[in-house]
Coordinates of C-alpha atoms and ligand atoms in Angstrom, one line a residue:
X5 CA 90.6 81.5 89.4
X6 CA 88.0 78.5 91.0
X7 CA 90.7 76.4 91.3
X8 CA 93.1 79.1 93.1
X9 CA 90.6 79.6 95.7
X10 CA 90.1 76.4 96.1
X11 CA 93.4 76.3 97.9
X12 CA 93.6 79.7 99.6
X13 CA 93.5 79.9 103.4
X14 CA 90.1 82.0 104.2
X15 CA 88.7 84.2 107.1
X16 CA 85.1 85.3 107.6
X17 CA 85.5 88.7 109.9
X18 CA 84.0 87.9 113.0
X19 CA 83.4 92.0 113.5
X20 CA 81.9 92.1 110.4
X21 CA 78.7 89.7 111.6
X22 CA 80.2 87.2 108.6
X23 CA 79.7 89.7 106.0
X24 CA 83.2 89.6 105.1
X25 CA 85.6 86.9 104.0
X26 CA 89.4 87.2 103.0
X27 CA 91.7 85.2 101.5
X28 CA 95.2 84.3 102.0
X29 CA 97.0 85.0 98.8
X30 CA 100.9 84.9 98.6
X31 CA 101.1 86.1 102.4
X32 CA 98.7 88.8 102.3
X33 CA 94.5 89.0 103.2
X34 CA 92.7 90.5 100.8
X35 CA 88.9 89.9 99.1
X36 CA 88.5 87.6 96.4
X37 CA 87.7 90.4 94.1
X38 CA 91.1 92.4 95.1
X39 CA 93.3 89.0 94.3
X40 CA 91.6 88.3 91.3
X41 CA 93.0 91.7 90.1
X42 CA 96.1 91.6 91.4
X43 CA 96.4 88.0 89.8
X44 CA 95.3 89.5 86.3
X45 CA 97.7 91.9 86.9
X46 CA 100.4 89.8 87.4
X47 CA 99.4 88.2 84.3
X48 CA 98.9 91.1 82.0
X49 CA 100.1 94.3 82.7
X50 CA 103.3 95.8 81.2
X51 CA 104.3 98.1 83.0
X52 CA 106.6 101.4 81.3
X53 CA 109.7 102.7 82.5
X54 CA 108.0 106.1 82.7
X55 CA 105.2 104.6 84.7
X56 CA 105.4 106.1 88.6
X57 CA 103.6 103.4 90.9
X58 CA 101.8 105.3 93.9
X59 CA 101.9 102.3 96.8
X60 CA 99.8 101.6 99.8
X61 CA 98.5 100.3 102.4
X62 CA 94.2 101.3 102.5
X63 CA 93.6 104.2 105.1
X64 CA 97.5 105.5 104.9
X65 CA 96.8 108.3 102.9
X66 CA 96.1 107.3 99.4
X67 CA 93.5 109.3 98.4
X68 CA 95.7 112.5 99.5
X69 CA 98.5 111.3 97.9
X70 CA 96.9 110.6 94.5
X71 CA 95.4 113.8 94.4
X72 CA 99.1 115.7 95.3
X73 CA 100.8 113.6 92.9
X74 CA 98.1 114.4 90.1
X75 CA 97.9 118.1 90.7
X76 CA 101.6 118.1 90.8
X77 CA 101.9 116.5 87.3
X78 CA 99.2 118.2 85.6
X79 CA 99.6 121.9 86.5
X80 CA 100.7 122.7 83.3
X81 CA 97.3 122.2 82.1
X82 CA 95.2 122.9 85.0
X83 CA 95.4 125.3 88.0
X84 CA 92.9 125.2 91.0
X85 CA 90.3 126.7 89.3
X86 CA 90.4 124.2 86.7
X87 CA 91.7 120.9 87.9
X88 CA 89.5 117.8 87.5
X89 CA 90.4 117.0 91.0
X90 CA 87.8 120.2 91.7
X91 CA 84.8 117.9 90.1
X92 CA 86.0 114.6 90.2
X93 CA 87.2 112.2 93.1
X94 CA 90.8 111.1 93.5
X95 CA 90.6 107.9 93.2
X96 CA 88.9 108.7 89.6
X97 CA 91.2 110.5 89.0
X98 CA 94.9 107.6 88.7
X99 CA 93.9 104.0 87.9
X100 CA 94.3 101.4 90.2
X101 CA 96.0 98.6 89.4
X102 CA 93.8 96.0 90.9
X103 CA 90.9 97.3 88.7
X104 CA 91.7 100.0 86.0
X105 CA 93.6 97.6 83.6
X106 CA 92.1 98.8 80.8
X107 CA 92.3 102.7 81.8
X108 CA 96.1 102.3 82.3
X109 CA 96.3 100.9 78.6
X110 CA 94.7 103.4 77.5
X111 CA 96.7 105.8 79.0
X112 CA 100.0 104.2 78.0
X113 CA 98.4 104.2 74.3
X114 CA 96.9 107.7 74.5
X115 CA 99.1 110.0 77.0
X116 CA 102.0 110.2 78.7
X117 CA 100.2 110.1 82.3
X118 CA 102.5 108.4 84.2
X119 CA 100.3 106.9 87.1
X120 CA 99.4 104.1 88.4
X121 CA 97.9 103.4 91.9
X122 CA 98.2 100.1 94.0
X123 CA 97.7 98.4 97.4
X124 CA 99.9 95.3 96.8
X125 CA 102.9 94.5 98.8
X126 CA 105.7 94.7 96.8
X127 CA 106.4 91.2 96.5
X128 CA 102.9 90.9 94.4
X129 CA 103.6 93.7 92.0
X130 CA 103.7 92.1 88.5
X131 CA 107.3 91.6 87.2
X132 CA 107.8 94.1 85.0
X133 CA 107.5 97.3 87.3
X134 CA 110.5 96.0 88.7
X135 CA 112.4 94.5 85.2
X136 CA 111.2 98.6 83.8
X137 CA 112.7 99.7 87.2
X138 CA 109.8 101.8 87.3
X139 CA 109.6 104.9 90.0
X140 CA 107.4 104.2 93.6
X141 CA 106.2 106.0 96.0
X142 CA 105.3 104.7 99.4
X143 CA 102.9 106.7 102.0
X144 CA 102.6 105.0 105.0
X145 CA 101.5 105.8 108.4
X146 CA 101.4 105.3 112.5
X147 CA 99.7 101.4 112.9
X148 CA 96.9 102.6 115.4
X149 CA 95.4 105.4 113.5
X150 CA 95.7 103.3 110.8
X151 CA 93.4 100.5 112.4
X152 CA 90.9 102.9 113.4
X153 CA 90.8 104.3 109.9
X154 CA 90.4 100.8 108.8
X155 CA 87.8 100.2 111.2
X156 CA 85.4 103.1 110.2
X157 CA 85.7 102.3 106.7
X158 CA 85.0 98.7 106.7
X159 CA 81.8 98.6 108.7
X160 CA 80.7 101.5 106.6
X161 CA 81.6 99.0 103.7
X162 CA 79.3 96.4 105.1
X163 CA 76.9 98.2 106.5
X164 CA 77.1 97.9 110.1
X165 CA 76.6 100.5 113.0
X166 CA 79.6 101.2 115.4
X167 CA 77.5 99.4 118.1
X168 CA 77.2 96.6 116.2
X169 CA 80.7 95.8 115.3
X170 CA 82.5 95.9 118.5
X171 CA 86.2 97.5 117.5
X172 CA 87.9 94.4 119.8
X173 CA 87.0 92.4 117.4
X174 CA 88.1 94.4 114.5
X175 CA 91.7 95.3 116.6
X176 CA 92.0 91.6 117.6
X177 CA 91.9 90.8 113.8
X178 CA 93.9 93.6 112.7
X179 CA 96.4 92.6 115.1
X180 CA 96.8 88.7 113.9
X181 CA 97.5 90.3 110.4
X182 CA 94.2 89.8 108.8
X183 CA 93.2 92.7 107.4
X184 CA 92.8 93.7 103.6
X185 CA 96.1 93.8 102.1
X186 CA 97.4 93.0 105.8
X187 CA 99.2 92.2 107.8
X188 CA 99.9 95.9 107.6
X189 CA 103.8 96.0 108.7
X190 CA 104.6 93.1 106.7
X191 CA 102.8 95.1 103.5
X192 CA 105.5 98.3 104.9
X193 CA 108.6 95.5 105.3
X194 CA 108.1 94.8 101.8
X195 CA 108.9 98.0 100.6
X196 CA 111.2 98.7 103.3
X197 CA 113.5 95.9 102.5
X198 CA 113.3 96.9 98.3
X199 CA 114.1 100.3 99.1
X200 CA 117.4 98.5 100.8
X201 CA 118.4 96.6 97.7
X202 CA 117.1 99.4 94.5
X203 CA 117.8 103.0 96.4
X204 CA 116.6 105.8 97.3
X205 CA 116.3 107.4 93.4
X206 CA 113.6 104.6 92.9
X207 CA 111.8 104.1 96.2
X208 CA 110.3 107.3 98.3
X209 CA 108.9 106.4 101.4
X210 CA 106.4 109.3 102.8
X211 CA 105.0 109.7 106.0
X212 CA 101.5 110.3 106.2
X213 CA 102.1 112.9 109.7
X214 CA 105.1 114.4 107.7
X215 CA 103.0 115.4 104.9
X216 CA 100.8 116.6 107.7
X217 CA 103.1 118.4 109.7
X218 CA 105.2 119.9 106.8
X219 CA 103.2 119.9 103.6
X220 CA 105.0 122.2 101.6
X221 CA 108.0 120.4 102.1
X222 CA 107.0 116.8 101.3
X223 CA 105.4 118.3 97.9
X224 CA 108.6 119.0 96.7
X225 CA 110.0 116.4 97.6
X226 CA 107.3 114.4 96.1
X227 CA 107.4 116.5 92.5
X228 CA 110.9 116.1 92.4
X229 CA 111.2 112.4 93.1
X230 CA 108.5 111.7 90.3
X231 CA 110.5 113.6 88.2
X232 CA 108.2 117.1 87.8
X233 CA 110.3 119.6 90.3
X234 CA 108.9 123.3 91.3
X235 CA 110.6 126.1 89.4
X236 CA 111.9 128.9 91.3
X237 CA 109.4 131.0 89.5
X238 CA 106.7 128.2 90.5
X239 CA 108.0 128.3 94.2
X240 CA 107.7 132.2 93.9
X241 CA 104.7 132.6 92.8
X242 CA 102.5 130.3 95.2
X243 CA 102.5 127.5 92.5
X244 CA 103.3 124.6 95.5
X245 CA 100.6 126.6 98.2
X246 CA 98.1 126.3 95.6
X247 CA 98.3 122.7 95.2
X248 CA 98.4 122.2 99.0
X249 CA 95.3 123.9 99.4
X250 CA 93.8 122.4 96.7
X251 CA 94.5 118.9 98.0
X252 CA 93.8 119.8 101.8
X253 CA 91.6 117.8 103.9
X254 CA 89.2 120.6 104.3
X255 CA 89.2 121.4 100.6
X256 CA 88.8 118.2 98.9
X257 CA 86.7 116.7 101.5
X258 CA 84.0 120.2 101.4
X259 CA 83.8 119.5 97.3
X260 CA 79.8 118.0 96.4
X261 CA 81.7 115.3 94.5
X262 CA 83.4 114.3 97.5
X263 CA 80.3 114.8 99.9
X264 CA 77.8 113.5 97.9
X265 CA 79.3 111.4 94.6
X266 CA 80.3 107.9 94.4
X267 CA 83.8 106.2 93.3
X268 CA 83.6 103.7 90.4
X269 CA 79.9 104.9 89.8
X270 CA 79.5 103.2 86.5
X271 CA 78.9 99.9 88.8
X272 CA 76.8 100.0 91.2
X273 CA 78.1 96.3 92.6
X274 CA 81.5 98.2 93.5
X275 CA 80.3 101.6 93.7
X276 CA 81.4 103.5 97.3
X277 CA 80.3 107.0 98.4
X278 CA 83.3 109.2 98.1
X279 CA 82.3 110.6 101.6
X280 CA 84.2 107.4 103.2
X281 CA 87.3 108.0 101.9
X282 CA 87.0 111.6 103.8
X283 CA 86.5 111.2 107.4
X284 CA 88.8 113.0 109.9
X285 CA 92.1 113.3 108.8
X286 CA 93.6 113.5 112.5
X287 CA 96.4 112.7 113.8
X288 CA 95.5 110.6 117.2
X289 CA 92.1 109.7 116.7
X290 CA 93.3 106.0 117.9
X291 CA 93.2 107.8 122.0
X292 CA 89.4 107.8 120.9
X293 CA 89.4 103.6 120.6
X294 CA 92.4 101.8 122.0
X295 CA 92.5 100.9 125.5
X296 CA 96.0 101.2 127.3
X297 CA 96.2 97.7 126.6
X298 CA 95.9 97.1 123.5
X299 CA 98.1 100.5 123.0
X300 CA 100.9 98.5 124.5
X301 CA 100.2 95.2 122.5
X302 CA 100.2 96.9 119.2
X303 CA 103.1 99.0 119.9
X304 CA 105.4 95.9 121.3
X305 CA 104.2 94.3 118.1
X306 CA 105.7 97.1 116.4
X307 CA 108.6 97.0 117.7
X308 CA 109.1 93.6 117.1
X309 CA 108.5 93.3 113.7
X310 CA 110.4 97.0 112.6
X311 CA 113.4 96.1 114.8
X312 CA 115.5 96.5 111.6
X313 CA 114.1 99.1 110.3
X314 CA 114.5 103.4 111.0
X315 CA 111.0 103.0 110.4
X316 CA 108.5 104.0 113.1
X317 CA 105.0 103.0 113.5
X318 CA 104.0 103.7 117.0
Ligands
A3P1771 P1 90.8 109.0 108.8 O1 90.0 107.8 108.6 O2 91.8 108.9 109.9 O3 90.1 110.3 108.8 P2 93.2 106.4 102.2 O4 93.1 107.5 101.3 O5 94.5 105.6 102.2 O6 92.0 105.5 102.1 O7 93.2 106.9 103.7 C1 92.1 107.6 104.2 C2 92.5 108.5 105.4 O8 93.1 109.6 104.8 C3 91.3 108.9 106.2 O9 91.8 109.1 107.5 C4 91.0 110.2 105.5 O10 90.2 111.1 106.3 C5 92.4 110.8 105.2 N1 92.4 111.8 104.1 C6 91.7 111.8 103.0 N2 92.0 112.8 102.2 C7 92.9 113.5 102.9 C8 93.6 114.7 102.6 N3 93.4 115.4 101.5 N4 94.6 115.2 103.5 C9 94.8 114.5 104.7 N5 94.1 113.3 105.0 C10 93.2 112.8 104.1

């Protein structure tokens, strides 16, 4: 791993008063910890054909979209009085790739729980998800609310006040790409252009305001693509509400695991309070930071780089 840093274009955040550094691994920023699991990864883990990645980019809507896709598979066993996700965080919830290799061995060994949740691009995802042609799901979502989301979490991360980590700086960074798991459209192009080449049956892309607008609907489509569809019966009797309120915003984010408890508690080195991963949920809380001009950079930038794409960012 020494040696591969050795070689690795870095970046010490200039918001972040030095206190954090990123590498250039493959294309993509990310911290040293975050490629040293990807890169074990890579190395190690074999993925199963029954194995359903969940994919994204930080601050897309990961943490609602592990907590869907769990309920969704495990409401056989569990209902919303019962569910783990009632007592226990997301994210504690489906191993992440980066980290939980041991967990997902386990759960290959073990169970037949079928997910596994990721922030790499595509083009880092360790060989055999695609050689097992294993099932992905994509959440994504509009670039500016996405840097502000980023923007809130990270000097939370590191500790700094919002006056002393001027969001310029952080935009101006986010912009040139360097951002964890950035640059952020490339990370979307990625999956985007596999989604070209393998199909729709084995690529789902979600929108993050979709799911917002039209809940319901993006469930199904969700428990069908990962191959555990609503019944009729289930659809008639308030099976899919249930879950959606279960998973809401104001739900999950009201729990005293998620207001008080901490992901990954086990260690404190890595430890983060679950609060942070549950801030506003809103769709245009970007008008509260952009200025009109960097509006209009980001969005050019946008449409630049999707150009190809029916994707759309802005
Ligand atoms: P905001 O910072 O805009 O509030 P991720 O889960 O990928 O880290 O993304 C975090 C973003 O998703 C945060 O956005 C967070 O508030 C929002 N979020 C978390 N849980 C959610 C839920 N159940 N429904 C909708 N949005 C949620």
């Amino acid at each position: 791993m020494e040696d591969i840093f050795k070689t690795l274009p870095q970046h010490t955040c200039s918001w972040s008063k030095d206190r954090m550094t990123l590498f250039k691994y493959q294309e993509f920023w990310n911290l040293q910890e975050l490629i040293e699991g990807a890169i074990l990864a890579q190395q190690t883990f074999k993925a199963q054909p029954s194995d359903v990645l969940l994919c994204s980019c930080p601050k897309t809507g990961t943490t609602w979209l592990k907590a869907l896709s769990f309920a969704i598979i495990t409401r056989q066993k569990f209902n919303e009085f019962t569910s783990p996700l009632l007592t226990t965080m997301p994210h504690d919830c489906v191993p992440f790739l980066e980290k939980d290799l041991e967990k997902i061995k386990e759960n290959h060994k073990n169970s037949c729980f079928p997910l596994v949740a990721t922030h790499l691009p595509y083009t880092l995802l360790p060989e055999s998800v695609i050689t097992e042609n294993c099932k992905i799901v994509y959440v994504y979502r509009n670039v500016k609310d996405v840097v502000v989301s980023n923007y809130n979490f990270m000097i939370e991360l590191v500790k700094l006040r919002v006056e002393d980590a001027p969001f310029e700086e952080f935009f101006d960074e986010f912009y040139q790409g360097v951002s964890c798991y950035g640059p952020y459209w490339d990370h979307i192009l990625t999956y985007w252009k596999a989604s070209k080449e393998r199909g729709p049956s084995r690529i789902l892309f979600l929108k993050y305001e979709d799911m917002k607008r039209d809940t319901t609907s993006e469930v199904k489509k969700l428990a069908e693509f990962i191959g555990y569809p609503f019944s009729v019966e289930e659809e008639k009797t308030g099976v899919i509400e249930n879950i959606v309120k279960m998973c809401s915003f104001d739900n999950l984010s009201n729990l005293e695991v998620n207001k008080n408890g901490k992901h990954r508690s086990d260690d404190p080195t890595i430890s983060i309070e679950n609060r942070l991963y549950f801030r506003k949920a809103e769709d245009g809380d970007w008008k509260n930071y952009f200025t009109d001009e960097m509006k209009d950079k980001i969005d050019k930038l946008m449409d630049q780089k999707l150009i190809e794409t029916d994707l759309v960012l802005k």
